[in-house]
Amino acid sequence: MLCDSQMQPERVVDARGLTKRYGAQTVVDNVDLSIRRGECFGLLGPNGAGKTTTLRMLMGATPPSAGELNVLGFPIPQQARQMHQRLGVVPQQDNLDPDFTVMENLVTYASYFGLRGAALSQRIAELLTFANLDAKAHAGIGALSGGMKRRLTLARSLINDPDVLILDEPTTGLDPQARQLIWQRLRTLLAQGKSLILTTHYMEEAERLCDRLVIIDKGRILVCGSPAELVQQHIEPHVVEIHGRGMDEWFNVVGQQWVQRSEYAGETLFCYLSDERLLLNALCERPELHFTHRRANLEDVFLKLTGKELRE
Amino acid sequence: MNHLAFPTVSLRCLPVWRRNLRVWRKLSGPALIGNFGEPLLYLLALGYGLGSFIGNVSGLPYIVFLASGIVCTSAMNTASFEGLYSAYTRMAIQNTWGGMLATPLSIDDIVLGEILWAGTKSLISAVPILLVAAALGAVHDGYVLGVLPVVFIIGVCFGAMALVVTALAKSYDFFIYYFTLVITPLFLVSGVFFPLSGMPDAVRIGAQLLPLAHAVDVVRPLMTGQPLPSLTLLYLLVPLLYAAGAFWLATTLLRRRLIS
């Protein structure tokens, strides 16, 4: 499947037939990607779907087995070094230098880009403010909370003022407050015109941040579009979740007629429908049935496309 | 990508070297004691203890004979430790190299930076031993500063060899084989504790093919004022060839391990 952006000619990522094989196993299978300058692009998929391998290919960390890949106009992996000058990376796994303070981490990382001097000091001061770490400039890494470490990693990835930022699960493991702060900072970066490419397991995160996204499974792109488009195209607009005594019988006899599609997840019945009013009226007459009505969201699309069974 | 290509030599290795120096400066107290405490004990205990029974070896008081060997083995051990445990920590535990690879640095730059750092660590470990040896009267000549470049070459050579092992290691446990099978035998057959002239021919000639013996042969005259071997530069070519081969092999293996 092609995920293409016809509107704007300027692309920061252009991949054709991107494939990665390990032995007989194909982890990424003939993927086409095209990411526009200035957008936030999401890679979603269950564990083992090929998200991280795709990201690793984009950042030149592993060569594709087949296909063509251009990032920021540079052929990858051939010109990965030139591309890295203009790329920022927030890895999934924390790799801050534990022996250094916050400041030393930034200075050292900057040296890998050949950055030093007064301009760098200025840049670091700005980044510390951006990451809300002014007060922690001389603290050791061990003294930072999970959220602070993530913010430092984000600040570190911006040290070379990159055009494109790759974020592999940027908020995994953070508490809700820390997550909100990261989201806010990512939106600031988008407003500055930077392009973001991120993977996440949080559909809410993708829905809030991503202009466009792909859902990947078994190394292939299943769908591509904006979160709103995907919800509109792939799922009924309303969801009613029902549980309670006597639900099955009631649903088979009464409820079913208003519902386009239904699915069990555990003991809860998920009903997908285009007009919710008649079902809700009927449910109001059955106090023993508990229900929640909400708009369909990206998570419903995700579960519909990739299935509800557990991935490990 | 060709994993087997000879690595690129570039000044980009310097930020890698400087990063390690910065860490070392923060933790230098315990590191220094670890680096020269043990060789110093060997020098004192064997130099005086054993030396009082032995008397002169190759025309030198035993402690004088031993001091030059201890400088070389200390350089070897320090560089090996750095290229094994410390480098493995940066590669597999702290993921420091992974962070570097997301920047314009390549595996070639990282490996070269680590090798130069191992050489630097060897220098750092040798200087205090030289000072102590001088204080004990075991250094007899003004050429002693010539020891430093040789020590650096030993560090580069053994640092590079250790990185080959690190590139293959699945855990820290793996390194014990390398110490037992490579470093300790080298320690024993390279003219550190006794001159090789008393050894069977096979051992003597075999030792000449290994990197440490030549370094000892050059360092000993530099420290004691005996005449240098006439082929000094050729002698030093042996550890340098080992270093170049190991640089290439470590880079090749790490390309395979980290970017495939």
Coordinates of C-alpha atoms in Angstrom, one line a residue:
Chain A
M1 CA 0.0 0.0 0.0
L2 CA 1.2 3.5 -0.9
C3 CA 1.2 6.2 1.7
D4 CA 1.7 9.3 -0.4
S5 CA 1.5 13.0 0.0
Q6 CA 0.3 14.6 -3.3
M7 CA -0.2 18.0 -1.9
Q8 CA 3.2 19.3 -1.1
P9 CA 6.2 18.4 -3.2
E10 CA 8.8 18.9 -0.4
R11 CA 9.3 15.6 1.4
V12 CA 11.6 14.9 4.3
V13 CA 11.3 11.1 3.9
D14 CA 10.7 9.3 0.6
A15 CA 10.8 5.5 0.8
R16 CA 9.9 3.1 -2.1
G17 CA 9.6 -0.6 -1.6
L18 CA 11.5 -0.4 1.8
T19 CA 12.1 -3.9 2.9
K20 CA 14.1 -5.5 5.8
R21 CA 14.8 -9.2 6.1
Y22 CA 16.6 -11.0 8.8
G23 CA 17.3 -14.5 7.4
A24 CA 14.0 -15.9 6.1
Q25 CA 12.0 -13.5 8.2
T26 CA 10.7 -10.3 6.6
V27 CA 10.3 -7.6 9.2
V28 CA 9.4 -4.7 7.0
D29 CA 7.8 -5.7 3.7
N30 CA 7.8 -3.4 0.7
V31 CA 6.7 -0.2 2.5
D32 CA 6.3 3.1 0.7
L33 CA 6.4 6.2 2.8
S34 CA 6.4 9.8 2.1
I35 CA 6.6 12.4 4.9
R36 CA 6.1 16.1 4.3
R37 CA 8.2 18.9 5.7
G38 CA 6.6 20.3 8.9
E39 CA 4.1 17.5 9.6
C40 CA 3.9 15.1 12.5
F41 CA 3.8 11.6 11.1
G42 CA 3.0 8.6 13.2
L43 CA 4.0 4.9 12.9
L44 CA 1.5 2.8 14.8
G45 CA 1.3 -0.9 15.1
P46 CA 1.2 -3.8 17.6
N47 CA 4.5 -5.1 19.1
G48 CA 6.7 -6.7 16.4
A49 CA 4.9 -5.0 13.6
G50 CA 8.1 -3.4 12.2
K51 CA 7.8 0.1 13.5
T52 CA 11.2 0.3 15.2
T53 CA 12.9 -1.4 12.3
T54 CA 11.4 1.1 10.0
L55 CA 12.6 3.9 12.2
R56 CA 16.0 2.4 12.4
M57 CA 16.2 2.3 8.6
L58 CA 15.0 5.9 8.4
M59 CA 17.8 7.1 10.7
G60 CA 20.4 5.1 8.9
A61 CA 21.0 2.7 11.9
T62 CA 20.4 -0.4 9.7
P63 CA 20.5 -0.7 5.9
P64 CA 17.4 -1.8 4.1
S65 CA 17.5 -5.2 2.4
A66 CA 15.7 -3.8 -0.6
G67 CA 14.1 -0.6 -1.7
E68 CA 15.0 3.1 -2.1
L69 CA 15.2 5.5 0.8
N70 CA 15.8 9.2 0.9
V71 CA 15.8 11.3 4.1
L72 CA 16.1 15.1 3.8
G73 CA 17.2 14.5 0.2
F74 CA 20.1 12.2 1.1
P75 CA 20.2 8.6 -0.1
I76 CA 20.3 6.3 3.0
P77 CA 22.4 4.6 4.1
Q78 CA 25.0 5.9 1.6
Q79 CA 24.9 9.5 2.9
A80 CA 23.7 8.9 6.5
R81 CA 26.4 11.1 7.9
Q82 CA 25.3 14.2 6.1
M83 CA 21.7 13.4 7.0
H84 CA 22.6 13.0 10.7
Q85 CA 23.8 16.6 10.8
R86 CA 20.2 17.6 10.3
L87 CA 18.4 14.9 12.2
G88 CA 17.5 14.6 15.9
V89 CA 16.7 11.2 17.6
V90 CA 14.9 10.5 20.8
P91 CA 15.5 6.7 21.3
Q92 CA 13.1 4.4 23.0
Q93 CA 15.8 3.3 25.5
D94 CA 17.4 6.0 27.7
N95 CA 21.0 6.4 26.7
L96 CA 22.0 9.5 28.7
D97 CA 25.5 9.4 30.1
P98 CA 25.0 8.4 33.8
D99 CA 28.4 9.8 34.8
F100 CA 27.6 13.3 33.6
T101 CA 25.5 16.1 34.8
V102 CA 22.6 17.5 32.6
M103 CA 24.9 20.2 31.3
E104 CA 27.8 17.8 30.6
N105 CA 25.4 15.5 28.7
L106 CA 24.4 18.3 26.4
V107 CA 28.0 19.6 25.9
T108 CA 29.3 16.1 25.2
Y109 CA 26.5 15.2 22.7
A110 CA 27.0 18.6 21.0
S111 CA 30.7 17.6 20.5
Y112 CA 29.6 14.7 18.4
F113 CA 28.2 17.2 15.9
G114 CA 31.4 19.3 16.1
L115 CA 29.5 22.0 18.1
R116 CA 31.3 24.2 20.7
G117 CA 31.9 27.7 21.8
A118 CA 29.6 30.7 22.6
A119 CA 26.9 29.7 20.2
L120 CA 26.7 26.3 21.8
S121 CA 26.4 27.8 25.4
Q122 CA 23.6 30.0 24.1
R123 CA 21.9 27.0 22.5
I124 CA 22.2 24.9 25.7
A125 CA 20.7 27.7 27.8
E126 CA 17.7 27.9 25.4
L127 CA 17.3 24.1 25.5
L128 CA 17.4 23.9 29.2
T129 CA 14.6 26.4 29.4
F130 CA 12.7 24.6 26.7
A131 CA 13.0 21.3 28.7
N132 CA 12.2 23.0 32.0
L133 CA 15.5 21.9 33.4
D134 CA 17.1 25.2 34.2
A135 CA 17.3 24.4 37.9
K136 CA 18.8 21.0 37.1
A137 CA 21.7 22.1 34.9
H138 CA 24.3 20.8 37.3
A139 CA 22.4 17.8 38.7
G140 CA 23.5 14.3 38.0
I141 CA 21.4 12.0 35.8
G142 CA 20.6 9.8 38.8
A143 CA 18.8 12.7 40.5
L144 CA 16.3 13.1 37.6
S145 CA 12.8 11.7 37.4
G146 CA 11.7 9.7 34.4
G147 CA 10.0 12.8 32.9
M148 CA 13.1 14.9 33.4
K149 CA 15.2 12.3 31.7
R150 CA 12.9 12.2 28.8
R151 CA 12.9 16.0 28.5
L152 CA 16.7 16.0 28.7
T153 CA 16.8 13.4 25.9
L154 CA 14.4 15.6 23.9
A155 CA 16.6 18.7 24.5
R156 CA 19.7 16.7 23.6
S157 CA 18.1 15.6 20.3
L158 CA 17.6 19.3 19.4
I159 CA 21.2 20.3 20.1
N160 CA 22.0 20.5 16.3
D161 CA 18.8 22.3 15.5
P162 CA 17.6 19.4 13.3
D163 CA 15.0 19.7 10.6
V164 CA 13.6 16.2 11.4
L165 CA 13.1 14.7 14.8
I166 CA 12.6 10.9 15.2
L167 CA 10.9 9.9 18.4
D168 CA 10.5 6.2 19.3
E169 CA 7.8 6.0 21.9
P170 CA 8.5 9.4 23.5
T171 CA 6.1 9.2 26.4
T172 CA 6.1 5.5 27.3
G173 CA 6.4 5.0 31.0
L174 CA 5.7 8.6 31.9
D175 CA 3.0 9.8 34.3
P176 CA 0.1 11.9 32.8
Q177 CA 1.6 15.2 33.8
A178 CA 5.0 14.4 32.4
R179 CA 3.3 13.3 29.2
Q180 CA 1.3 16.5 28.8
L181 CA 4.4 18.5 29.1
I182 CA 6.2 16.5 26.4
W183 CA 3.1 16.8 24.1
Q184 CA 3.1 20.6 24.6
R185 CA 6.8 20.8 23.7
L186 CA 6.3 18.7 20.6
R187 CA 3.6 21.0 19.5
T188 CA 5.9 23.9 20.0
L189 CA 8.5 22.2 17.7
L190 CA 5.8 21.6 15.1
A191 CA 4.9 25.3 15.2
Q192 CA 8.6 26.1 14.6
G193 CA 8.3 24.1 11.4
K194 CA 10.2 21.0 12.4
S195 CA 9.0 17.6 11.1
L196 CA 8.3 14.9 13.6
I197 CA 8.2 11.2 13.0
L198 CA 7.1 9.2 16.0
T199 CA 6.0 5.7 17.1
T200 CA 3.6 5.2 19.9
H201 CA 1.3 2.7 21.6
Y202 CA -0.9 5.5 22.8
M203 CA -3.7 6.1 20.4
E204 CA -4.6 9.3 22.2
E205 CA -1.1 10.6 21.7
A206 CA -1.3 9.8 18.0
E207 CA -4.7 11.4 17.7
R208 CA -3.6 14.6 19.4
L209 CA -0.2 15.0 17.7
C210 CA -0.2 13.4 14.3
D211 CA -1.2 15.1 11.1
R212 CA -1.0 11.8 9.3
L213 CA -0.1 8.3 10.4
V214 CA 0.2 4.8 9.1
I215 CA -0.9 1.6 10.9
I216 CA 1.6 -1.2 10.3
D217 CA 1.1 -4.8 11.0
K218 CA 3.4 -7.8 10.0
G219 CA 5.7 -5.4 8.2
R220 CA 3.1 -3.9 5.9
I221 CA 1.2 -0.7 5.9
L222 CA -2.5 -1.3 6.5
V223 CA -3.9 2.2 6.3
C224 CA -2.6 5.7 5.9
G225 CA -4.3 9.1 6.6
S226 CA -5.1 11.7 9.2
P227 CA -6.6 10.4 12.4
A228 CA -9.9 11.9 11.6
E229 CA -9.9 10.4 8.0
L230 CA -9.1 7.0 9.3
V231 CA -11.9 7.1 11.9
Q232 CA -14.3 8.3 9.3
Q233 CA -13.2 5.8 6.6
H234 CA -12.8 2.7 8.7
I235 CA -15.3 2.7 11.5
E236 CA -18.9 3.7 12.4
P237 CA -19.0 7.1 14.1
H238 CA -20.5 5.9 17.5
V239 CA -19.5 3.3 20.0
V240 CA -21.6 2.0 22.8
E241 CA -19.9 -0.3 25.3
I242 CA -22.4 -2.4 27.2
H243 CA -22.1 -4.9 30.1
G244 CA -24.5 -6.3 32.7
R245 CA -26.8 -9.2 33.6
G246 CA -29.0 -10.4 30.7
M247 CA -27.1 -8.4 28.1
D248 CA -26.8 -11.2 25.6
E249 CA -30.4 -12.1 25.5
W250 CA -31.5 -8.4 25.3
F251 CA -29.0 -7.7 22.6
N252 CA -30.1 -10.6 20.4
V253 CA -33.8 -9.8 20.7
V254 CA -33.8 -6.0 20.9
G255 CA -30.5 -4.2 20.7
Q256 CA -29.1 -5.8 17.6
Q257 CA -31.4 -4.0 15.1
W258 CA -29.8 -0.6 15.6
V259 CA -26.2 -1.8 15.5
Q260 CA -24.0 -2.1 12.4
R261 CA -21.3 -4.2 14.0
S262 CA -20.6 -5.6 17.4
E263 CA -17.7 -7.4 19.1
Y264 CA -17.0 -8.8 22.5
A265 CA -13.9 -7.9 24.4
G266 CA -14.0 -9.9 27.6
E267 CA -17.4 -9.5 29.1
T268 CA -18.0 -6.1 27.4
L269 CA -19.9 -5.8 24.2
F270 CA -18.7 -3.1 21.8
C271 CA -21.4 -1.9 19.5
Y272 CA -20.5 0.2 16.5
L273 CA -23.3 2.3 14.9
S274 CA -24.0 5.3 12.8
D275 CA -27.1 6.5 14.7
E276 CA -26.9 6.0 18.4
R277 CA -30.2 7.5 19.6
L278 CA -32.6 4.5 19.4
L279 CA -30.1 2.2 21.0
L280 CA -29.5 4.6 23.9
N281 CA -33.2 5.2 24.4
A282 CA -33.7 1.4 24.6
L283 CA -30.8 1.0 27.0
C284 CA -32.2 3.7 29.3
E285 CA -35.2 1.4 29.9
R286 CA -32.9 -1.4 31.1
P287 CA -31.3 -0.2 34.4
E288 CA -29.5 -3.5 34.9
L289 CA -27.4 -2.9 31.8
H290 CA -24.4 -0.6 32.2
F291 CA -23.3 1.4 29.2
T292 CA -20.9 4.0 27.9
H293 CA -21.5 6.0 24.8
R294 CA -18.6 7.7 23.0
R295 CA -17.4 8.8 19.6
A296 CA -15.4 6.3 17.7
N297 CA -11.7 7.0 18.0
L298 CA -8.4 5.9 16.6
E299 CA -8.1 3.0 19.1
D300 CA -11.3 1.5 17.6
V301 CA -9.8 1.7 14.1
F302 CA -6.5 0.2 15.4
L303 CA -8.2 -2.7 17.1
K304 CA -10.5 -3.3 14.1
L305 CA -7.5 -3.5 11.7
T306 CA -5.0 -5.3 13.8
G307 CA -7.4 -7.6 15.8
K308 CA -8.1 -7.7 19.5
E309 CA -5.9 -10.7 20.4
L310 CA -2.8 -10.2 22.5
R311 CA 0.6 -9.6 20.8
E312 CA 3.7 -10.6 22.6
Chain B
M1 CA 27.3 -1.6 2.9
N2 CA 30.6 -3.4 2.9
H3 CA 31.4 -4.5 6.5
L4 CA 34.9 -5.6 5.5
A5 CA 36.1 -2.2 4.2
F6 CA 39.2 -0.9 6.1
P7 CA 37.9 1.7 8.6
T8 CA 38.1 5.4 7.8
V9 CA 40.6 7.3 9.9
S10 CA 39.2 10.7 10.8
L11 CA 39.5 13.4 13.4
R12 CA 35.9 12.7 14.2
C13 CA 37.3 10.1 16.6
L14 CA 38.4 12.9 18.9
P15 CA 35.0 13.7 20.5
V16 CA 34.7 10.0 21.4
W17 CA 38.2 10.2 23.1
R18 CA 37.3 13.5 24.8
R19 CA 34.1 12.0 26.2
N20 CA 36.0 9.2 27.8
L21 CA 38.6 11.6 29.2
R22 CA 35.8 13.7 30.6
V23 CA 34.3 10.7 32.4
W24 CA 37.8 9.7 33.6
R25 CA 38.5 13.1 35.1
K26 CA 35.3 12.9 37.1
L27 CA 36.1 9.4 38.5
S28 CA 39.9 9.7 38.4
G29 CA 40.7 9.0 42.1
P30 CA 39.6 5.4 42.3
A31 CA 40.6 4.7 38.7
L32 CA 44.2 5.8 39.3
I33 CA 44.6 3.7 42.4
G34 CA 43.2 0.7 40.4
N35 CA 45.5 1.4 37.6
F36 CA 48.8 1.5 39.3
G37 CA 48.1 0.0 42.7
E38 CA 48.5 -3.6 41.6
P39 CA 51.5 -3.2 39.3
L40 CA 53.2 -1.2 42.1
L41 CA 52.6 -4.1 44.5
Y42 CA 54.2 -6.5 42.0
L43 CA 57.1 -4.2 41.6
L44 CA 57.8 -3.9 45.3
A45 CA 57.0 -7.4 46.4
L46 CA 58.8 -9.3 43.5
G47 CA 61.5 -6.6 43.0
Y48 CA 62.6 -6.7 46.6
G49 CA 61.3 -10.0 47.8
L50 CA 62.3 -12.2 44.9
G51 CA 65.1 -9.8 43.9
S52 CA 67.0 -10.5 47.2
F53 CA 67.3 -14.2 46.2
I54 CA 68.0 -13.6 42.5
G55 CA 70.6 -10.8 42.5
N56 CA 71.4 -9.6 39.0
V57 CA 69.5 -10.5 35.9
S58 CA 70.9 -9.6 32.4
G59 CA 73.4 -7.5 34.2
L60 CA 70.8 -5.5 36.1
P61 CA 69.5 -5.5 39.7
Y62 CA 66.3 -7.5 39.6
I63 CA 64.1 -4.6 40.6
V64 CA 65.6 -2.6 37.8
F65 CA 65.0 -5.4 35.3
L66 CA 61.5 -5.9 36.6
A67 CA 60.5 -2.3 36.5
S68 CA 60.5 -2.0 32.8
G69 CA 58.5 -5.2 32.4
I70 CA 55.9 -3.9 34.9
V71 CA 55.5 -0.7 33.0
C72 CA 54.7 -2.6 29.9
T73 CA 52.3 -5.1 31.5
S74 CA 50.6 -2.3 33.3
A75 CA 50.0 -0.6 30.0
M76 CA 48.8 -3.9 28.5
N77 CA 46.4 -4.6 31.4
T78 CA 45.0 -1.1 31.6
A79 CA 44.3 -0.9 27.9
S80 CA 42.8 -4.4 27.9
F81 CA 40.5 -3.6 30.8
E82 CA 39.4 -0.4 29.1
G83 CA 38.7 -2.1 25.8
L84 CA 36.8 -5.0 27.4
Y85 CA 34.8 -4.0 30.5
S86 CA 34.6 -0.3 30.0
A87 CA 34.0 -0.4 26.3
Y88 CA 31.4 -3.2 26.8
T89 CA 29.6 -1.1 29.3
R90 CA 29.4 1.8 26.9
M91 CA 28.3 -0.5 24.1
A92 CA 25.8 -2.8 25.7
I93 CA 24.8 -1.4 29.1
Q94 CA 24.8 2.4 28.8
N95 CA 24.1 2.3 25.0
T96 CA 26.6 5.2 24.7
W97 CA 27.7 4.1 21.3
G98 CA 24.0 3.8 20.1
G99 CA 23.6 7.5 21.0
M100 CA 26.8 8.4 19.1
L101 CA 25.6 6.5 16.0
A102 CA 22.6 8.8 15.8
T103 CA 25.0 11.7 15.3
P104 CA 27.5 12.2 12.4
L105 CA 29.9 9.7 14.1
S106 CA 30.3 6.3 12.6
I107 CA 31.5 3.0 14.0
D108 CA 34.9 3.7 12.5
D109 CA 35.1 6.9 14.5
I110 CA 34.0 5.2 17.7
V111 CA 36.4 2.4 17.4
L112 CA 39.4 4.7 16.7
G113 CA 38.4 7.0 19.5
E114 CA 38.2 4.0 21.9
I115 CA 41.6 2.7 20.7
L116 CA 43.3 6.1 21.2
W117 CA 41.6 6.4 24.6
A118 CA 43.0 2.9 25.6
G119 CA 46.5 4.2 24.6
T120 CA 45.9 7.3 26.7
K121 CA 44.8 5.2 29.7
S122 CA 48.0 3.2 29.4
L123 CA 50.0 6.4 29.5
I124 CA 48.1 7.5 32.6
S125 CA 48.9 4.2 34.3
A126 CA 52.5 4.1 33.3
V127 CA 53.6 7.6 34.5
P128 CA 53.1 7.0 38.2
I129 CA 54.9 3.6 37.9
L130 CA 57.8 5.3 36.2
L131 CA 57.9 7.9 38.9
V132 CA 58.0 5.3 41.6
A133 CA 60.5 3.2 39.8
A134 CA 62.7 6.4 39.5
A135 CA 62.3 7.0 43.2
L136 CA 63.5 3.5 43.9
G137 CA 66.5 4.1 41.7
A138 CA 65.2 1.7 39.0
V139 CA 65.4 4.3 36.2
H140 CA 68.9 5.0 35.1
D141 CA 68.8 7.1 32.1
G142 CA 67.6 10.4 30.6
Y143 CA 66.0 8.5 27.7
V144 CA 63.2 7.5 30.0
L145 CA 60.8 9.9 28.3
G146 CA 61.2 7.7 25.2
V147 CA 59.2 5.1 27.2
L148 CA 56.0 7.1 26.9
P149 CA 55.4 6.7 23.1
V150 CA 56.1 3.0 23.4
V151 CA 53.6 2.7 26.3
F152 CA 51.1 4.5 24.1
I153 CA 51.7 2.0 21.3
I154 CA 51.2 -0.9 23.7
G155 CA 47.9 0.7 24.9
V156 CA 46.7 1.2 21.3
C157 CA 47.6 -2.4 20.4
F158 CA 46.0 -4.1 23.3
G159 CA 43.0 -1.7 23.3
A160 CA 42.3 -2.6 19.7
M161 CA 42.7 -6.3 20.4
A162 CA 40.3 -6.0 23.4
L163 CA 37.7 -4.3 21.2
V164 CA 37.7 -7.3 18.9
V165 CA 36.8 -9.5 21.9
T166 CA 34.2 -6.9 23.1
A167 CA 32.6 -7.0 19.6
L168 CA 32.1 -10.7 20.0
A169 CA 31.1 -10.7 23.7
K170 CA 27.6 -11.6 24.9
S171 CA 28.4 -10.7 28.5
Y172 CA 31.2 -9.7 30.8
D173 CA 31.8 -13.4 31.6
F174 CA 33.3 -13.8 28.1
F175 CA 36.3 -11.7 29.0
I176 CA 37.7 -14.1 31.5
Y177 CA 38.7 -16.4 28.6
Y178 CA 40.6 -13.6 26.9
F179 CA 42.5 -12.8 30.1
T180 CA 43.2 -16.5 30.8
L181 CA 44.1 -17.5 27.3
V182 CA 45.8 -14.4 25.9
I183 CA 46.8 -11.8 28.4
T184 CA 48.1 -14.0 31.2
P185 CA 50.3 -16.2 28.8
L186 CA 51.6 -13.0 27.2
F187 CA 52.4 -11.6 30.6
L188 CA 54.5 -14.7 31.3
V189 CA 56.4 -15.2 28.1
S190 CA 57.3 -11.7 27.1
G191 CA 60.4 -11.1 29.2
V192 CA 58.7 -9.3 32.0
F193 CA 59.8 -11.4 35.0
F194 CA 62.8 -13.2 33.4
P195 CA 64.8 -12.9 30.2
L196 CA 63.6 -15.1 27.4
S197 CA 67.1 -16.3 26.7
G198 CA 66.6 -19.1 29.2
M199 CA 63.4 -20.4 27.5
P200 CA 63.2 -23.2 24.9
D201 CA 63.6 -22.0 21.3
A202 CA 60.0 -22.6 20.4
V203 CA 58.8 -20.3 23.2
R204 CA 61.5 -17.7 22.5
I205 CA 60.6 -17.6 18.8
G206 CA 56.9 -17.8 19.4
A207 CA 57.1 -14.8 21.8
Q208 CA 58.8 -12.8 19.1
L209 CA 55.7 -13.0 17.0
L210 CA 53.6 -11.6 19.8
P211 CA 53.2 -7.9 20.5
L212 CA 54.4 -7.5 24.1
A213 CA 57.9 -9.0 24.0
H214 CA 59.1 -6.4 21.5
A215 CA 57.8 -3.6 23.5
V216 CA 59.6 -4.9 26.6
D217 CA 62.8 -5.2 24.5
V218 CA 62.6 -1.5 23.7
V219 CA 61.4 -0.2 27.0
R220 CA 64.0 -1.9 29.1
P221 CA 67.1 -0.2 27.5
L222 CA 65.2 3.1 27.5
M223 CA 64.7 2.8 31.3
T224 CA 68.1 1.3 32.1
G225 CA 70.5 3.1 29.7
Q226 CA 71.5 -0.1 28.0
P227 CA 72.0 0.2 24.2
L228 CA 68.8 0.1 22.2
P229 CA 68.3 -2.8 19.8
S230 CA 69.5 -1.8 16.3
L231 CA 66.1 -2.6 14.8
T232 CA 64.0 -0.6 17.3
L233 CA 61.6 0.8 14.7
L234 CA 61.1 -2.6 13.3
Y235 CA 60.5 -4.0 16.8
L236 CA 57.7 -1.4 17.3
L237 CA 56.2 -2.3 13.9
V238 CA 55.0 -5.6 15.5
P239 CA 52.6 -4.1 18.0
L240 CA 51.6 -1.5 15.4
L241 CA 50.7 -4.2 12.9
Y242 CA 48.6 -6.0 15.6
A243 CA 46.9 -2.7 16.3
A244 CA 46.0 -2.0 12.7
G245 CA 44.8 -5.6 12.2
A246 CA 42.7 -5.4 15.3
F247 CA 41.3 -2.0 14.4
W248 CA 40.1 -3.4 11.1
L249 CA 38.7 -6.6 12.7
A250 CA 36.9 -4.8 15.6
T251 CA 35.3 -2.3 13.2
T252 CA 34.2 -5.1 10.9
L253 CA 32.7 -7.1 13.7
L254 CA 31.0 -4.1 15.3
R255 CA 29.5 -3.0 12.0
R256 CA 28.0 -6.4 11.8
R257 CA 26.8 -6.4 15.4
L258 CA 25.5 -2.8 15.6
I259 CA 24.2 -1.9 12.2
S260 CA 22.8 -5.0 10.6

